């Protein structure tokens, strides 16, 4: 498959107070970024169970982006700090197993960083395009009809 | 063994124990079986030697679930058992004062799955130990091995062979075996190409039959209902689809991150010799390096995943 | 028909030929684990391996089986339509297990179409055990290292050759058409007989189990269950490695209106096995679950099917992570009952 | 007394005005908030980050802004100003002028089409003229309210009668050129002035070449340059050459601490914001060097000194103690700074960019304003307040908060704003509020157990969505989805008629879930939820798909892919909507009584504020007497008398029947939660019987003390005393009639050093105060103050000048070369002393003969704080002071609802600051106890007790103490009154025993699973 033709599907989890607002700001500012992402809004990055991320990979999303408030900005005081530990462990595990680092990415995007949001989306999309379709961990087609 | 039995007998009555969790002789050569005794008279059944591979802390949780948390239980504890007890106390699974930790020096234990691998389908009827060597005798074969070849990988690089927290200690503390550098195999593995690593894990986990022996042998797995067993929503598929199986193993490691005491019980329990420990060991290393936390050493330090520092490293965040 | 023989050197040749017509399943070593896999061309079978890690039941009854697929356009069945099957090198205990399993899957009232579809197309070549393992106890349960129950063709290893003895009509019919086999000699037959005697006498003398069923009738509330179950981890090593355990669960996996219905092994050792929708669990403790397993094998099965639901393969004995040994359990049941004078 | 009105007028909608509005509205007042600009937010909205946490300013401000705009008790008057106040306190009539904006705010959907078409460019005020905007514009991107306004001064249609392009572009027909200015009268009980300040215009400092040299910018301009949503998108370049700077210099005290220019005060915030900007700039620009030229670093606030040290040690910001004499421009735009070192040596340094740290000053129009409403200003143009009444203006019934009464940072402004709310509340006729909601809704239809019948409404948003996304296509797609009973497109879903349509469809089609695909739920979810309530559906049976901000606007050139994305966002929304369930906000009954812990000035002030607004208070003090530290304070910097304050306050306390005082009493246990606390207090004297108090809120005012120092021979010599001891000696006349005395004061004892890394804030002023008292009495006394930085912030600066004028000698010392104190006769404990120090200017050792050495020891958080913190389940900071919920915007709250903090328990502060914070704590308490019932959040966590194994991880990760262990059952439960619904516990829970309602695992899984994946590959391993 030529990477050029490949349009990955990327799931993003955005915290309501910062990154989702940053995504809104990117739109308000009419900053253009690739259409490959889909969005799940969560109250806080602390809400994200690592299993959500694994589930996305198993479903065949080619990449997952998790974005929350910068350290110190958390609307819920410390949700992102707790999440950061969880994510560090998940990322270590996945990369150790041989899942490409670009598949699951994390960022902090504040409500004022529309520009950063659009750049993050572009970067993640580009990185996943280079990686090609997700094959590892995807649930076998023969046991499930897609 | 005599010292053990007598001391236990005394502790049993001194501490007014209602139950003691230890080991008794198994039905097969080189195997022991957990022994739960309810009176001092039964103490002479107890043994402690290199066959005592199970992590007994597991039974403390079982016992609490079975009969509440009111009575006093004694437990024979190797280094790893004791660390598991500490971690479980930290997690509120039982009260410290209801557990009497009886430390014993561990010089390494035999991993039954390693033994099976060495025997390649055969079985033994007896064995003989001569210092570091062990000779295995079958119906029509004989096999001499270094003991280390049968010891659990966890033991070979174990840093805490003796109970770190205990109420009694029977015998002289052991020195760590120090046969292997703790993270050498992890580091070496990490040098491989990602594709090779993935292939390795796929190959290992593809043998998994979802018997959950690894989970059930683990002292840290005590959820009322494991996430794999959940329905509405079904967290992961229950068949032996490889992706489901791998997710089970990843999440199990995530759930034991910062809690795993590397007792090796999971690997020893696996009927299919899956390398369950590799991923867990990598995460253990990460928890130590990133958060500076080693589980089960004391009753004060907040477990790694229950806390955070504002300046935790975040180089992985874009 | 007489017994035939095959030179060991010709085995590969024979299996390859067989593979043209049949899907041949034989013990294969893969990643250190021996189980029955379909032989691929050039792949070697490890026939002399004493006991496969996994029992062969998954050939007829896979751990996960797609029962049907569904979507908005209706149902789609997934019946087995493959080649006929040869199961080669099954040990006598495993061969006998099929007979027990079929009392559930075939007879008398309900036939399981998934089992039947494969089983009806299958020939079973069992292989005698010249060297039973210390954990084997087939001889306790009306079996033995040379027991022929459940075989279509019975193979004995006599050093340089394998003897092929037809047991069933299907077996006879099959053997008659294979020219690579030669007639076995008297000497060969004698060798086989010696091997049988040697194997049988190498096993310890079995206890008498006549009273086992009736003993269990009286032991429902015994503390004996506590003693064993306290050690039990509640994993499924014993059930999943057991050639006669057959319990399953049925699950749907679906997405966007399409899905599959799968049948998968389940284990009575798991609390969820009996947990009801209401949250109530009639077997809340491990003790209840363990009792169920033993009762099922040595009491209920006997009551329903007239024989024990265990073939004594010894897998659970050797694989149990905490060394719970079903043999000591059997003896202690008998002793307990006798001690109370119930039998 | 007077005819009490429920309304209040608040002038200025910066952070102070917003906070005061919210607090009063929560207390049940009808708030009129007037703002000159077209958005609320004030200067804080212009900031990029905030010190000392580097929080994103807008991230923390935005939720407050939208809360303010949405609050049913707050009426916003945008583009408005106050003209006059008539009448009496409790019964004012205020005249305000609302300027014409020519855009109907009810119709404008902020789509921006008008802006695109407008041909007129105007320099943008919000972005400090660093970019241009159009004549029809929004004040800034995240403006609240979000609608556009026309700048009449520059609009061609208005000024010249031509153009009108905007009117044609606007599909919502919101433009109205007939609009006119309006004057309206507002009746109110009190007025709060939160008009704020301006940044100093450095044009008068000709030597710095501002406006002449392009690369000289003000700190506020630099703030915009750093901001990711600012004119440079956070990619800082020098204005002269568009290149990123190599190095940047900050010049402090521009327009501050400058007697010659009549600005003899410290602006209090510049040191910290300069450090912040230096750190942020270094983070933004790789390899950037940052240098701060300063006189004293005034990092006097909570956690400020640590921030200062990190800037120095971790970020490598350079600090040079020097006043820059002048700046010259080099070819290419670089700048040369001419300055003198401390030893007098002259030097120059070149920089790419120079930031002038401009001070705060009175607003340009403040004189006219103050005259028009008849309030007095002080010498510097700030609002005048009386002694120990920092929140009252000279006009009764008119109050002041924020920086209008003197330089303040954000938390101080917020504290004063809450405080002023309590001061003003007594002039309003407020009653305890019975109901949670002001609006009546029809009863909710029971939909539990019904099959989902989802209505999907897809918004065109004029052409904002429909111009890119194929809206009818999305509608058709929605119709094909499972459980979608009905789908329709709407022109503007948020318009009044479309909301009516939605209500109608709910009825017609018996819908029980609603999905709206339109703009962002962050702004519009509340609106649609209300529509659902009006239609008799539970408000949580709603889901939104953001197909505008995150789809059509972001993919304007890819209509097909955008349409595909919109379909999938709708599909995910439908999947999630299937799983939504009706949620109820748990009503929590509120006991109106307050427990105040600590009977010092802060505790007493909080108690009095509450009691004077008719709330009952239990005041618990462990000492036998009320008063705390105030009992030791004899003098003030000005001429006010602290002891009079003490007497009057104690008298008021005992005279107030609503206050029950427990002195000599300790807190034993505190149980419960917001609205429902039970506290056991035990008298300390023998035989005292414990007593249980029931109350709804807690105010922690436990104070702090002097650190028990052992430095500088304090233990050995009676001639070495602390400042408090010295003050007592002064008061007792120890020095009266004695020979001339030499006094050496040593500052920062046990402060600002390893292990005790904070500034005690008060000691500099305290030393100057006592020096001045002594000088007044004995002008010939030689007084030396050995200091590290003099931190006489705000209006205290003038006393620093006075002390120097009167001959007090200030000698600086370095932390590495601390002064030493020796007994001249080591054998005689009563011996006079030798103080040795190194004068950093002369570089020489100086030995001073001292009759007395006075130590400014640090203010020390009491050990007992730990115990109390555990009882209340609230945190302490590293230094042992109580840690507030948010250092900027919630300075008196704890994360745990219903518990507040004030006074020295929070951090060191002076009398006025303690009074302000105590009043603020009372106000925050009143926002709770003014209600009979409060509603907990609807979307909160719950524990499935069947699944919980009691590992306690949720308890550890919950920041609100909402997750607790039921010790008896050994499982966790969620205190619904405290849970905020972040879900951190749910994601931590290994056994999945915790779920977050509204964002359940099942809902998220469904959303993930809902999409058609391009291809699901055969797994390589099977």
Short mmCIF file of N, CA and C in Angstrom, two decimals, chain D residues 246-345:
data_model
loop_
_atom_site.label_atom_id
_atom_site.label_comp_id
_atom_site.label_asym_id
_atom_site.label_seq_id
_atom_site.Cartn_x
_atom_site.Cartn_y
_atom_site.Cartn_z
N UNK D 246 17.59 36.91 20.58
CA UNK D 246 18.64 36.06 21.16
C UNK D 246 18.65 36.20 22.66
N UNK D 247 18.44 37.44 23.08
CA UNK D 247 18.36 37.67 24.51
C UNK D 247 17.36 38.76 24.80
N UNK D 248 16.86 38.74 26.01
CA UNK D 248 15.85 39.72 26.37
C UNK D 248 16.18 40.28 27.75
N UNK D 249 15.99 41.59 27.88
CA UNK D 249 16.22 42.22 29.18
C UNK D 249 14.89 42.73 29.71
N UNK D 250 14.71 42.56 31.00
CA UNK D 250 13.54 43.13 31.66
C UNK D 250 14.03 44.27 32.54
N UNK D 251 13.40 45.42 32.41
CA UNK D 251 13.76 46.53 33.30
C UNK D 251 12.62 46.73 34.27
N UNK D 252 12.95 46.58 35.55
CA UNK D 252 11.91 46.61 36.58
C UNK D 252 11.61 48.04 37.01
N UNK D 253 10.52 48.17 37.73
CA UNK D 253 10.13 49.43 38.35
C UNK D 253 9.99 50.56 37.34
N UNK D 254 9.43 50.26 36.17
CA UNK D 254 9.15 51.33 35.22
C UNK D 254 7.77 51.88 35.58
N UNK D 255 7.82 53.08 36.16
CA UNK D 255 6.57 53.67 36.64
C UNK D 255 6.23 53.25 38.06
N UNK D 256 7.19 52.63 38.74
CA UNK D 256 6.96 52.26 40.13
C UNK D 256 8.16 52.71 40.96
N UNK D 257 7.96 52.89 42.24
CA UNK D 257 9.03 53.24 43.17
C UNK D 257 9.84 54.42 42.63
N UNK D 258 9.13 55.40 42.13
CA UNK D 258 9.79 56.51 41.47
C UNK D 258 9.24 57.81 42.06
N UNK D 259 9.93 58.33 43.06
CA UNK D 259 9.42 59.50 43.77
C UNK D 259 9.42 60.74 42.87
N UNK D 260 10.44 60.79 42.01
CA UNK D 260 10.52 61.99 41.16
C UNK D 260 9.29 62.11 40.28
N UNK D 261 8.80 61.00 39.81
CA UNK D 261 7.63 61.06 38.94
C UNK D 261 6.33 60.93 39.73
N UNK D 262 6.44 61.12 41.04
CA UNK D 262 5.22 61.07 41.86
C UNK D 262 4.62 59.68 41.97
N UNK D 263 5.46 58.69 41.83
CA UNK D 263 4.93 57.32 41.87
C UNK D 263 5.65 56.55 42.96
N UNK D 264 5.43 57.06 44.18
CA UNK D 264 6.17 56.51 45.32
C UNK D 264 5.48 55.27 45.88
N UNK D 265 5.14 54.37 45.00
CA UNK D 265 4.59 53.10 45.49
C UNK D 265 5.14 51.97 44.62
N UNK D 266 5.01 50.79 45.17
CA UNK D 266 5.48 49.60 44.45
C UNK D 266 4.26 48.96 43.81
N UNK D 267 4.40 48.51 42.59
CA UNK D 267 3.23 47.95 41.90
C UNK D 267 2.96 46.49 42.26
N UNK D 268 3.82 45.93 43.10
CA UNK D 268 3.58 44.62 43.73
C UNK D 268 3.64 43.39 42.81
N UNK D 269 3.34 43.57 41.55
CA UNK D 269 3.23 42.38 40.70
C UNK D 269 4.36 42.25 39.68
N UNK D 270 5.11 43.35 39.46
CA UNK D 270 6.02 43.36 38.31
C UNK D 270 7.18 42.38 38.46
N UNK D 271 7.72 42.26 39.68
CA UNK D 271 8.84 41.33 39.84
C UNK D 271 8.41 39.93 39.43
N UNK D 272 7.22 39.56 39.90
CA UNK D 272 6.77 38.20 39.64
C UNK D 272 6.41 37.99 38.18
N UNK D 273 5.73 38.98 37.59
CA UNK D 273 5.38 38.72 36.19
C UNK D 273 6.61 38.76 35.29
N UNK D 274 7.61 39.56 35.70
CA UNK D 274 8.84 39.59 34.89
C UNK D 274 9.52 38.22 34.95
N UNK D 275 9.57 37.65 36.16
CA UNK D 275 10.17 36.31 36.31
C UNK D 275 9.39 35.31 35.47
N UNK D 276 8.07 35.42 35.55
CA UNK D 276 7.22 34.52 34.77
C UNK D 276 7.48 34.66 33.28
N UNK D 277 7.48 35.92 32.81
CA UNK D 277 7.68 36.13 31.38
C UNK D 277 9.06 35.64 30.96
N UNK D 278 10.04 35.83 31.85
CA UNK D 278 11.39 35.36 31.51
C UNK D 278 11.39 33.83 31.37
N UNK D 279 10.73 33.16 32.29
CA UNK D 279 10.70 31.69 32.24
C UNK D 279 9.96 31.23 30.99
N UNK D 280 8.78 31.81 30.76
CA UNK D 280 7.98 31.39 29.61
C UNK D 280 8.74 31.67 28.31
N UNK D 281 9.38 32.85 28.26
CA UNK D 281 10.11 33.20 27.04
C UNK D 281 11.23 32.18 26.81
N UNK D 282 11.89 31.81 27.88
CA UNK D 282 12.97 30.82 27.73
C UNK D 282 12.41 29.47 27.28
N UNK D 283 11.21 29.16 27.71
CA UNK D 283 10.59 27.91 27.24
C UNK D 283 10.20 27.99 25.76
N UNK D 284 9.75 29.19 25.37
CA UNK D 284 9.32 29.36 23.98
C UNK D 284 10.48 29.40 22.99
N UNK D 285 11.53 30.11 23.38
CA UNK D 285 12.60 30.39 22.43
C UNK D 285 13.86 29.65 22.88
N UNK D 286 14.24 28.70 22.07
CA UNK D 286 15.40 27.89 22.42
C UNK D 286 16.65 28.74 22.52
N UNK D 287 17.40 28.57 23.58
CA UNK D 287 18.68 29.25 23.70
C UNK D 287 18.58 30.71 24.09
N UNK D 288 17.39 31.16 24.38
CA UNK D 288 17.22 32.57 24.76
C UNK D 288 17.86 32.83 26.13
N UNK D 289 18.56 33.98 26.23
CA UNK D 289 19.04 34.42 27.53
C UNK D 289 18.10 35.50 28.04
N UNK D 290 17.79 35.43 29.31
CA UNK D 290 16.90 36.44 29.88
C UNK D 290 17.58 37.06 31.09
N UNK D 291 17.54 38.38 31.14
CA UNK D 291 18.19 39.10 32.23
C UNK D 291 17.18 40.06 32.83
N UNK D 292 17.13 40.10 34.14
CA UNK D 292 16.20 41.01 34.80
C UNK D 292 17.02 42.05 35.58
N UNK D 293 16.84 43.33 35.24
CA UNK D 293 17.49 44.42 35.97
C UNK D 293 16.52 44.91 37.03
N UNK D 294 16.94 44.83 38.27
CA UNK D 294 15.98 45.10 39.34
C UNK D 294 16.62 45.89 40.48
N UNK D 295 15.77 46.38 41.38
CA UNK D 295 16.27 47.04 42.60
C UNK D 295 16.20 46.07 43.77
N UNK D 296 15.00 45.56 44.00
CA UNK D 296 14.83 44.47 44.96
C UNK D 296 13.91 43.48 44.27
N UNK D 297 14.13 42.19 44.49
CA UNK D 297 13.17 41.23 43.96
C UNK D 297 12.08 41.05 45.01
N UNK D 298 10.89 41.46 44.65
CA UNK D 298 9.82 41.42 45.65
C UNK D 298 8.93 40.19 45.45
N UNK D 299 9.49 39.06 45.80
CA UNK D 299 8.75 37.79 45.68
C UNK D 299 8.16 37.48 47.05
N UNK D 300 7.19 38.30 47.45
CA UNK D 300 6.75 38.24 48.84
C UNK D 300 5.54 37.34 49.05
N UNK D 301 4.92 36.89 47.98
CA UNK D 301 3.67 36.13 48.13
C UNK D 301 3.90 34.65 48.36
N UNK D 302 2.79 33.94 48.48
CA UNK D 302 2.86 32.51 48.76
C UNK D 302 3.52 31.78 47.60
N UNK D 303 4.53 31.04 47.89
CA UNK D 303 5.27 30.22 46.90
C UNK D 303 6.07 31.07 45.90
N UNK D 304 6.14 32.40 46.12
CA UNK D 304 6.82 33.23 45.13
C UNK D 304 8.33 33.03 45.16
N UNK D 305 8.87 32.95 46.38
CA UNK D 305 10.33 32.85 46.47
C UNK D 305 10.85 31.57 45.82
N UNK D 306 10.08 30.51 45.94
CA UNK D 306 10.50 29.25 45.31
C UNK D 306 10.54 29.43 43.80
N UNK D 307 9.56 30.15 43.30
CA UNK D 307 9.48 30.43 41.87
C UNK D 307 10.69 31.25 41.42
N UNK D 308 11.02 32.24 42.22
CA UNK D 308 12.17 33.09 41.96
C UNK D 308 13.44 32.24 41.91
N UNK D 309 13.56 31.37 42.88
CA UNK D 309 14.76 30.54 42.93
C UNK D 309 14.83 29.58 41.73
N UNK D 310 13.67 29.03 41.35
CA UNK D 310 13.66 28.14 40.19
C UNK D 310 14.07 28.88 38.93
N UNK D 311 13.58 30.14 38.81
CA UNK D 311 13.94 30.94 37.64
C UNK D 311 15.45 31.06 37.56
N UNK D 312 16.05 31.27 38.71
CA UNK D 312 17.49 31.47 38.77
C UNK D 312 18.23 30.15 38.54
N UNK D 313 17.87 29.14 39.33
CA UNK D 313 18.66 27.91 39.32
C UNK D 313 18.29 26.97 38.18
N UNK D 314 16.99 26.82 37.97
CA UNK D 314 16.56 25.82 36.99
C UNK D 314 16.51 26.38 35.58
N UNK D 315 16.01 27.62 35.47
CA UNK D 315 15.84 28.17 34.13
C UNK D 315 16.99 29.08 33.71
N UNK D 316 17.87 29.41 34.66
CA UNK D 316 19.03 30.22 34.31
C UNK D 316 18.70 31.65 33.95
N UNK D 317 17.66 32.20 34.54
CA UNK D 317 17.38 33.63 34.33
C UNK D 317 18.42 34.42 35.12
N UNK D 318 18.98 35.44 34.47
CA UNK D 318 20.03 36.23 35.13
C UNK D 318 19.40 37.41 35.84
N UNK D 319 19.86 37.67 37.05
CA UNK D 319 19.32 38.81 37.81
C UNK D 319 20.45 39.81 38.06
N UNK D 320 20.27 41.05 37.63
CA UNK D 320 21.28 42.08 37.88
C UNK D 320 20.65 43.19 38.70
N UNK D 321 21.26 43.45 39.85
CA UNK D 321 20.71 44.49 40.73
C UNK D 321 21.22 45.84 40.27
N UNK D 322 20.46 46.48 39.45
CA UNK D 322 20.89 47.76 38.93
C UNK D 322 19.74 48.48 38.27
N UNK D 323 19.78 49.78 38.31
CA UNK D 323 18.78 50.59 37.62
C UNK D 323 19.40 50.95 36.27
N UNK D 324 18.72 50.63 35.19
CA UNK D 324 19.26 50.95 33.87
C UNK D 324 19.11 52.45 33.63
N UNK D 325 20.22 53.10 33.25
CA UNK D 325 20.20 54.56 33.09
C UNK D 325 19.54 54.94 31.77
N UNK D 326 19.98 54.30 30.71
CA UNK D 326 19.32 54.61 29.43
C UNK D 326 19.54 53.48 28.43
N UNK D 327 18.79 53.57 27.34
CA UNK D 327 18.88 52.59 26.28
C UNK D 327 19.21 53.32 24.99
N UNK D 328 20.13 52.77 24.21
CA UNK D 328 20.36 53.32 22.87
C UNK D 328 20.13 52.21 21.86
N UNK D 329 19.77 52.61 20.65
CA UNK D 329 19.46 51.62 19.63
C UNK D 329 20.68 51.39 18.75
N UNK D 330 20.92 50.15 18.40
CA UNK D 330 22.03 49.80 17.52
C UNK D 330 21.46 49.57 16.12
N UNK D 331 22.30 49.66 15.11
CA UNK D 331 21.80 49.38 13.76
C UNK D 331 21.22 47.97 13.71
N UNK D 332 20.09 47.80 13.06
CA UNK D 332 19.46 46.48 13.00
C UNK D 332 18.40 46.30 14.06
N UNK D 333 18.33 47.26 14.99
CA UNK D 333 17.23 47.20 15.96
C UNK D 333 17.62 46.70 17.34
N UNK D 334 18.82 46.11 17.47
CA UNK D 334 19.25 45.68 18.80
C UNK D 334 19.41 46.90 19.71
N UNK D 335 19.47 46.61 20.99
CA UNK D 335 19.46 47.71 21.95
C UNK D 335 20.66 47.61 22.89
N UNK D 336 21.19 48.77 23.26
CA UNK D 336 22.30 48.77 24.23
C UNK D 336 21.80 49.37 25.53
N UNK D 337 22.00 48.63 26.59
CA UNK D 337 21.57 49.11 27.90
C UNK D 337 22.77 49.68 28.64
N UNK D 338 22.62 50.88 29.19
CA UNK D 338 23.68 51.52 29.95
C UNK D 338 23.27 51.48 31.41
N UNK D 339 24.13 50.92 32.20
CA UNK D 339 23.75 50.81 33.61
C UNK D 339 24.98 50.81 34.50
N UNK D 340 24.75 51.01 35.77
CA UNK D 340 25.85 51.03 36.73
C UNK D 340 25.75 49.82 37.63
N UNK D 341 26.88 49.18 37.89
CA UNK D 341 26.90 48.08 38.85
C UNK D 341 26.78 48.63 40.26
N UNK D 342 26.58 47.73 41.19
CA UNK D 342 26.39 48.17 42.58
C UNK D 342 27.59 48.94 43.11
N UNK D 343 28.79 48.54 42.64
CA UNK D 343 29.99 49.22 43.14
C UNK D 343 30.22 50.54 42.41
N UNK D 344 29.30 50.92 41.58
CA UNK D 344 29.41 52.21 40.90
C UNK D 344 29.99 52.11 39.50
N UNK D 345 30.60 50.97 39.18
CA UNK D 345 31.21 50.80 37.86
C UNK D 345 30.17 50.84 36.75
#
